[in-house]
Short mmCIF file of C-alpha atoms in Angstrom, two decimals:
data_model
loop_
_atom_site.label_atom_id
_atom_site.label_comp_id
_atom_site.label_asym_id
_atom_site.label_seq_id
_atom_site.Cartn_x
_atom_site.Cartn_y
_atom_site.Cartn_z
CA MET A 1 -9.59 -37.89 13.62
CA LYS A 2 -6.27 -36.49 15.00
CA ASN A 3 -4.30 -38.80 12.50
CA ARG A 4 -6.43 -37.25 9.61
CA SER A 5 -5.59 -33.85 10.80
CA SER A 6 -1.96 -34.66 11.13
CA VAL A 7 -1.78 -35.91 7.62
CA PHE A 8 -3.68 -32.99 6.27
CA PHE A 9 -1.33 -30.38 7.79
CA GLY A 10 1.88 -32.50 6.98
CA ALA A 11 0.77 -32.69 3.44
CA LEU A 12 -0.03 -28.79 3.40
CA LEU A 13 3.45 -28.03 4.70
CA VAL A 14 5.20 -30.23 2.34
CA ALA A 15 3.36 -28.81 -0.65
CA PHE A 16 3.98 -25.17 0.40
CA GLY A 17 7.61 -26.02 0.95
CA PHE A 18 7.85 -27.41 -2.59
CA PHE A 19 6.17 -24.30 -3.72
CA LEU A 20 8.54 -21.88 -2.04
CA LEU A 21 11.70 -23.66 -3.22
CA ALA A 22 10.35 -23.76 -6.83
CA PHE A 23 9.73 -20.00 -6.59
CA ASN A 24 13.20 -19.29 -4.93
CA TYR A 25 15.04 -21.17 -7.89
CA ASP A 26 12.86 -19.68 -10.55
CA LEU A 27 11.26 -23.14 -11.54
CA ILE A 28 8.05 -21.05 -11.30
CA ASN A 29 7.19 -17.52 -11.79
CA PHE A 30 4.06 -15.86 -10.57
CA SER A 31 2.98 -12.54 -9.57
CA PHE A 32 1.85 -12.23 -5.79
CA ARG A 33 -0.65 -9.71 -6.76
CA GLN A 34 -2.59 -12.37 -8.92
CA ILE A 35 -2.29 -14.96 -6.20
CA ALA A 36 -3.67 -12.58 -3.46
CA ARG A 37 -6.90 -12.07 -5.52
CA PHE A 38 -8.01 -15.52 -4.66
CA TRP A 39 -8.47 -14.80 -1.10
CA PRO A 40 -12.17 -15.37 -1.17
CA ALA A 41 -11.20 -19.26 -1.83
CA LEU A 42 -9.83 -19.34 1.55
CA LEU A 43 -13.27 -18.20 2.88
CA LEU A 44 -14.68 -21.19 1.05
CA ILE A 45 -12.26 -23.68 2.23
CA GLY A 46 -12.91 -22.10 5.88
CA GLY A 47 -16.62 -22.70 5.43
CA LEU A 48 -16.26 -26.33 4.18
CA ALA A 49 -14.15 -27.04 7.15
CA VAL A 50 -17.04 -25.94 9.56
CA ILE A 51 -19.24 -28.20 7.46
CA VAL A 52 -17.37 -31.22 7.57
CA HIS A 53 -16.14 -30.74 11.22
CA PRO A 54 -17.72 -33.66 13.43
CA LYS A 55 -18.95 -31.13 15.97
CA LYS A 56 -19.78 -28.49 13.22
CA ALA A 57 -17.44 -26.35 15.31
CA PHE A 58 -16.74 -22.88 13.72
CA PHE A 59 -13.55 -22.42 15.73
CA ASN A 60 -11.55 -25.16 14.31
CA THR A 61 -7.93 -25.22 13.24
CA VAL A 62 -8.36 -25.20 9.58
CA THR A 63 -11.16 -22.36 9.66
CA ALA A 64 -8.80 -20.32 11.98
CA LEU A 65 -5.90 -20.48 9.45
CA CYS A 66 -7.98 -19.60 6.52
CA ILE A 67 -9.42 -16.63 8.26
CA ALA A 68 -5.81 -15.73 9.57
CA PHE A 69 -4.53 -15.68 5.88
CA THR A 70 -7.57 -14.11 4.26
CA ILE A 71 -7.54 -10.95 6.25
CA PRO A 72 -3.86 -9.65 5.16
CA LEU A 73 -4.54 -11.09 1.49
CA ALA A 74 -7.76 -9.21 1.17
CA ILE A 75 -6.25 -5.89 2.35
CA TYR A 76 -3.16 -6.45 0.17
CA SER A 77 -5.25 -7.21 -2.91
CA SER A 78 -7.74 -4.17 -2.41
CA ALA A 79 -4.63 -2.04 -1.81
CA SER A 80 -2.71 -2.88 -4.67
CA ASP A 81 -5.85 -2.66 -7.10
CA GLY A 82 -6.28 0.79 -5.75
CA ILE A 83 -2.57 1.72 -6.09
CA ASP A 84 -2.59 0.37 -9.80
CA ARG A 85 -5.36 2.93 -10.63
CA VAL A 86 -3.17 5.65 -8.92
CA THR A 87 0.06 4.95 -10.89
CA ASP A 88 -1.84 4.47 -14.06
CA LYS A 89 -3.64 7.87 -13.95
CA ILE A 90 -1.41 9.64 -11.35
CA ASP A 91 -1.56 13.06 -13.25
CA ASN A 92 -5.46 12.99 -13.26
CA ASP A 93 -5.97 11.76 -9.62
CA PHE A 94 -4.75 14.88 -7.58
CA HIS A 95 -6.73 17.90 -6.71
CA PHE A 96 -5.23 20.90 -4.96
CA ASP A 97 -5.99 24.19 -3.37
CA TYR A 98 -4.24 27.33 -4.75
CA ASP A 99 -3.59 30.57 -3.04
CA THR A 100 -4.42 33.43 -5.68
CA GLU A 101 -3.34 36.10 -3.42
CA ASP A 102 0.05 37.60 -3.95
CA SER A 103 2.97 35.45 -4.52
CA ASP A 104 5.55 37.21 -2.21
CA ASP A 105 6.35 33.94 -0.39
CA PHE A 106 7.68 32.18 -3.47
CA ASP A 107 11.33 31.52 -3.62
CA PHE A 108 12.64 31.15 -7.08
CA GLY A 109 16.14 30.10 -6.14
CA ASP A 110 19.58 31.42 -6.99
CA SER A 111 19.70 31.16 -10.83
CA ASP A 112 18.81 33.15 -13.74
CA GLU A 113 15.05 32.69 -14.54
CA ASN A 114 12.07 34.20 -16.16
CA VAL A 115 8.72 33.87 -14.35
CA LYS A 116 5.28 34.67 -15.61
CA LYS A 117 1.73 33.75 -15.14
CA SER A 118 -0.37 32.27 -17.70
CA ASP A 119 -3.91 31.38 -18.11
CA GLY A 120 -5.69 29.41 -15.35
CA ASN A 121 -3.25 30.63 -12.61
CA ILE A 122 -0.37 28.44 -14.10
CA ILE A 123 2.98 29.70 -12.94
CA GLU A 124 5.72 29.06 -15.64
CA GLN A 125 9.35 29.34 -14.58
CA ASP A 126 12.52 29.07 -16.73
CA TYR A 127 15.73 27.98 -15.17
CA SER A 128 19.36 27.77 -16.50
CA LEU A 129 22.92 27.36 -15.26
CA PRO A 130 25.88 28.11 -17.71
CA MET A 131 28.43 25.35 -18.55
CA ASN A 132 31.88 25.89 -16.93
CA SER A 133 34.64 24.68 -19.02
CA ALA A 134 36.63 23.30 -15.92
CA VAL A 135 33.72 21.05 -14.98
CA GLU A 136 34.15 17.39 -15.66
CA ARG A 137 31.68 15.91 -13.30
CA ALA A 138 28.28 16.98 -12.11
CA LYS A 139 25.76 15.90 -9.57
CA LEU A 140 21.90 16.56 -9.85
CA ASP A 141 19.91 16.36 -6.78
CA PHE A 142 16.30 16.46 -8.05
CA GLY A 143 12.99 16.16 -6.00
CA GLY A 144 9.35 16.65 -6.61
CA GLY A 145 6.06 15.22 -6.49
CA ALA A 146 2.50 15.18 -8.02
CA ALA A 147 3.62 16.06 -11.61
CA GLU A 148 4.80 14.66 -14.88
CA PHE A 149 8.63 14.86 -15.33
CA HIS A 150 10.27 14.96 -18.68
CA LEU A 151 13.86 14.79 -19.85
CA SER A 152 14.69 14.13 -23.64
CA GLU A 153 16.66 17.19 -24.96
CA THR A 154 20.13 18.37 -24.48
CA THR A 155 21.73 21.80 -23.78
CA ASP A 156 24.75 23.78 -24.16
CA ASN A 157 24.14 24.97 -20.65
CA ILE A 158 25.08 22.39 -18.05
CA PHE A 159 21.38 22.63 -16.75
CA GLU A 160 18.03 23.92 -18.00
CA ALA A 161 14.41 23.59 -16.64
CA LYS A 162 11.07 24.67 -17.36
CA THR A 163 8.17 24.27 -15.15
CA SER A 164 4.48 24.87 -15.59
CA LEU A 165 2.74 24.51 -12.18
CA THR A 166 -0.59 25.09 -10.77
CA ALA A 167 0.59 24.49 -7.27
CA GLY A 168 4.10 24.98 -5.62
CA THR A 169 7.23 26.13 -7.20
CA TYR A 170 10.91 25.09 -7.50
CA ARG A 171 14.21 26.15 -6.29
CA LEU A 172 17.39 25.88 -8.05
CA SER A 173 20.91 26.17 -6.21
CA ASP A 174 24.39 25.31 -7.43
CA GLN A 175 27.88 25.08 -6.31
CA ILE A 176 31.23 24.43 -8.15
CA LYS A 177 33.90 22.64 -6.37
CA GLY A 178 36.93 22.18 -8.51
CA ASN A 179 35.71 20.07 -11.49
CA LEU A 180 32.57 19.14 -9.92
CA HIS A 181 29.31 21.13 -10.45
CA ASP A 182 26.87 20.35 -7.59
CA ILE A 183 23.25 21.29 -8.69
CA GLU A 184 20.09 20.96 -6.56
CA PHE A 185 16.58 21.33 -8.16
CA ASN A 186 13.74 20.72 -5.70
CA MET A 187 10.03 21.28 -5.31
CA LYS A 188 8.74 23.83 -2.64
CA SER A 189 5.01 23.86 -1.79
CA LYS A 190 2.92 27.00 -1.65
CA ASN A 191 2.15 26.68 1.89
CA GLN A 192 4.61 27.01 5.08
CA ASN A 193 4.28 23.54 6.14
CA ASN A 194 5.42 22.22 2.67
CA ARG A 195 2.23 20.32 2.09
CA PHE A 196 -0.47 20.55 -0.50
CA LYS A 197 -4.15 21.04 0.46
CA ILE A 198 -6.74 18.91 -1.31
CA ASN A 199 -9.59 20.45 -3.01
CA GLU A 200 -12.08 18.68 -5.33
CA ASP A 201 -12.83 21.87 -7.25
CA PHE A 202 -9.22 22.20 -8.57
CA ASP A 203 -7.24 19.87 -10.94
CA LEU A 204 -3.67 19.54 -10.94
CA GLN A 205 -1.60 20.31 -14.05
CA ASN A 206 2.09 20.16 -13.09
CA ASP A 207 4.89 19.54 -15.82
CA VAL A 208 8.45 19.69 -15.39
CA TYR A 209 10.73 19.66 -18.25
CA LEU A 210 14.66 19.22 -17.95
CA LYS A 211 17.67 19.54 -20.10
CA LEU A 212 21.27 18.53 -19.18
CA ASN A 213 24.78 18.87 -20.92
CA THR A 214 26.23 15.71 -22.26
CA LYS A 215 29.87 16.51 -21.50
CA PRO A 216 30.07 15.91 -17.69
CA ILE A 217 29.97 12.61 -16.00
CA TRP A 218 26.72 12.57 -14.04
CA ASP A 219 25.47 11.41 -10.69
CA ILE A 220 21.87 11.79 -10.44
CA ASP A 221 19.82 11.63 -7.18
CA ILE A 222 15.94 11.44 -7.85
CA LYS A 223 13.46 11.71 -4.99
CA LEU A 224 9.93 11.42 -6.12
CA GLY A 225 6.81 11.39 -4.12
CA ALA A 226 3.77 10.83 -6.45
CA GLY A 227 4.10 11.39 -10.16
CA ASP A 228 5.11 10.30 -13.57
CA LEU A 229 8.67 10.44 -14.74
CA ASN A 230 9.94 9.99 -18.16
CA PHE A 231 13.62 10.45 -18.75
CA ASP A 232 15.65 9.59 -21.85
CA LEU A 233 19.24 9.32 -20.38
CA SER A 234 20.55 7.52 -23.56
CA LYS A 235 22.75 10.49 -24.48
CA TYR A 236 24.44 11.01 -21.03
CA LYS A 237 27.51 9.51 -19.15
CA ILE A 238 25.74 8.42 -15.94
CA GLU A 239 27.93 6.74 -13.24
CA GLU A 240 25.34 6.50 -10.44
CA LEU A 241 21.48 6.90 -10.51
CA ASP A 242 19.67 6.84 -7.11
CA ILE A 243 15.92 6.89 -7.36
CA GLU A 244 13.62 7.15 -4.39
CA THR A 245 9.67 7.05 -5.00
CA GLY A 246 6.45 6.77 -3.35
CA ALA A 247 3.59 5.91 -5.63
CA ALA A 248 4.93 6.56 -9.00
CA SER A 249 5.46 5.62 -12.55
CA VAL A 250 9.00 5.70 -13.73
CA ASP A 251 10.04 5.06 -17.46
CA LEU A 252 14.06 5.41 -18.16
CA LYS A 253 15.88 5.08 -21.36
CA LEU A 254 19.56 4.23 -20.52
CA GLY A 255 22.49 4.52 -22.80
CA ALA A 256 25.94 2.86 -23.23
CA ASN A 257 28.31 5.82 -22.62
CA GLN A 258 29.81 4.72 -19.32
CA ASP A 259 31.87 1.64 -18.60
CA GLU A 260 30.02 1.00 -15.46
CA MET A 261 26.49 2.37 -14.36
CA LYS A 262 25.10 1.73 -10.87
CA ILE A 263 21.42 2.15 -10.34
CA ASP A 264 19.81 2.07 -6.83
CA VAL A 265 15.98 1.95 -6.52
CA SER A 266 13.94 2.40 -3.20
CA SER A 267 10.47 2.49 -3.79
CA GLY A 268 7.12 2.10 -1.92
CA VAL A 269 4.51 1.46 -4.51
CA ALA A 270 5.76 1.94 -8.18
CA SER A 271 5.76 0.83 -11.60
CA ILE A 272 9.36 0.94 -12.85
CA ARG A 273 10.49 0.35 -16.44
CA LEU A 274 14.26 0.41 -17.58
CA ASN A 275 15.20 0.27 -21.31
CA ILE A 276 18.66 -0.93 -21.61
CA PRO A 277 20.75 -1.32 -24.85
CA GLU A 278 21.21 -4.90 -25.95
CA PRO A 279 25.10 -4.92 -26.15
CA VAL A 280 25.22 -3.63 -22.30
CA GLY A 281 25.56 -6.58 -19.84
CA CYS A 282 23.05 -6.13 -16.90
CA ARG A 283 22.70 -7.56 -13.41
CA ILE A 284 19.86 -7.06 -11.18
CA LYS A 285 19.19 -7.72 -7.59
CA MET A 286 15.65 -7.26 -6.25
CA ASN A 287 14.58 -7.20 -2.74
CA GLY A 288 10.78 -7.35 -1.71
CA ILE A 289 8.34 -10.34 -1.68
CA PHE A 290 5.42 -8.55 -2.95
CA ASN A 291 7.04 -7.29 -5.96
CA SER A 292 6.35 -8.31 -9.61
CA LYS A 293 9.19 -8.65 -12.14
CA ASP A 294 9.63 -8.83 -16.02
CA PHE A 295 13.18 -9.70 -16.97
CA GLU A 296 13.06 -11.38 -20.56
CA GLY A 297 16.39 -12.51 -21.50
CA PHE A 298 17.81 -12.78 -17.79
CA THR A 299 18.81 -16.07 -15.98
CA LYS A 300 19.08 -16.42 -12.28
CA GLU A 301 22.51 -16.71 -10.73
CA GLY A 302 22.08 -16.79 -6.92
CA GLU A 303 20.60 -13.81 -5.62
CA TYR A 304 21.03 -11.80 -9.13
CA TYR A 305 19.37 -11.90 -12.48
CA VAL A 306 21.90 -11.49 -15.13
CA THR A 307 22.03 -11.29 -18.99
CA SER A 308 24.16 -13.61 -21.03
CA ASN A 309 26.56 -11.31 -22.06
CA TYR A 310 27.30 -9.69 -18.39
CA LYS A 311 30.65 -10.94 -17.91
CA SER A 312 31.93 -10.34 -21.57
CA ALA A 313 30.48 -6.91 -22.20
CA SER A 314 32.59 -3.74 -22.07
CA LYS A 315 29.64 -1.74 -20.67
CA LYS A 316 27.86 -2.81 -17.49
CA ILE A 317 24.76 -1.71 -15.76
CA GLU A 318 24.00 -2.91 -12.19
CA VAL A 319 20.58 -2.49 -10.81
CA LYS A 320 19.59 -2.84 -7.04
CA MET A 321 15.95 -2.48 -6.14
CA SER A 322 14.35 -2.49 -2.65
CA SER A 323 10.74 -2.17 -2.64
CA ALA A 324 7.55 -2.65 -0.61
CA MET A 325 5.14 -3.50 -3.45
CA SER A 326 6.24 -2.55 -6.85
CA SER A 327 6.71 -3.79 -10.45
CA LEU A 328 10.21 -3.72 -12.40
CA GLU A 329 10.16 -4.28 -16.11
CA ILE A 330 13.36 -4.38 -18.20
CA ASP A 331 13.26 -3.87 -21.99
CA ARG A 332 16.23 -4.26 -24.31
CA TYR A 333 16.59 -2.02 -27.48
#
């Protein structure tokens, strides 16, 4: 029996080793989320191991291993299914308390703005910063959560924003240093501890619309807790784009207006889609075992995924992604 057991575990290790080698060298491609859904099969194998065991012992090696793998896979599968539902309908799944008393504790920032209340306790805010002729570079530090974020139009000002919020407010501040315009636009919650209160009787309807000027070279830093972000950046000269997300859905359309663009993504659980022009060469490095990827038209070179025109292209985009459990999709247009 010991010889049979040794053969079984030896064959299992060999098969598992070949499987990991094939995955690392992209000979096979699979989604770990799909594999994790087969965790009940491990219970079946563990049960069969008890039945065929000569002493019908429950505590045998095979059953113990099956149970050891079943528990984390079951937790992961259940959690990822729940997270998918959150990211698919992120704008419909949040409910917040709202203080309908006076709004003296709102801080509307340092810029020109018009604030008004509309029906349903929705706070609408308009922000703008004028374009300075000496500015050649701009940096936007943008943060928020539990909302839908949009950027599709340009402006003659260097920055414009319109928000329609049922909870919280935004603060805009800026500083010009030589030819650099540094802009911060971040969300502030209504209560003092910077957290939203959950209430099943109140639905969240938060929308944020941004506009940027196309003249400067932009560095953009986005910190997104939970939300839905849809930015069309194809008209802008983007040099660096940093994105930090929690449970979010991110859809970005990128352009070919800068020789080199660097994108750094750090996410917990997110769905990220990048739309990249065909003539642009692209290289991707993705860290995290529990991630899924869709890189059609890319080939694996070492630790990178690259397009066939990466070396020859005059415009290049480099993507680095570190994630716990996310999906990354690259579309070419």
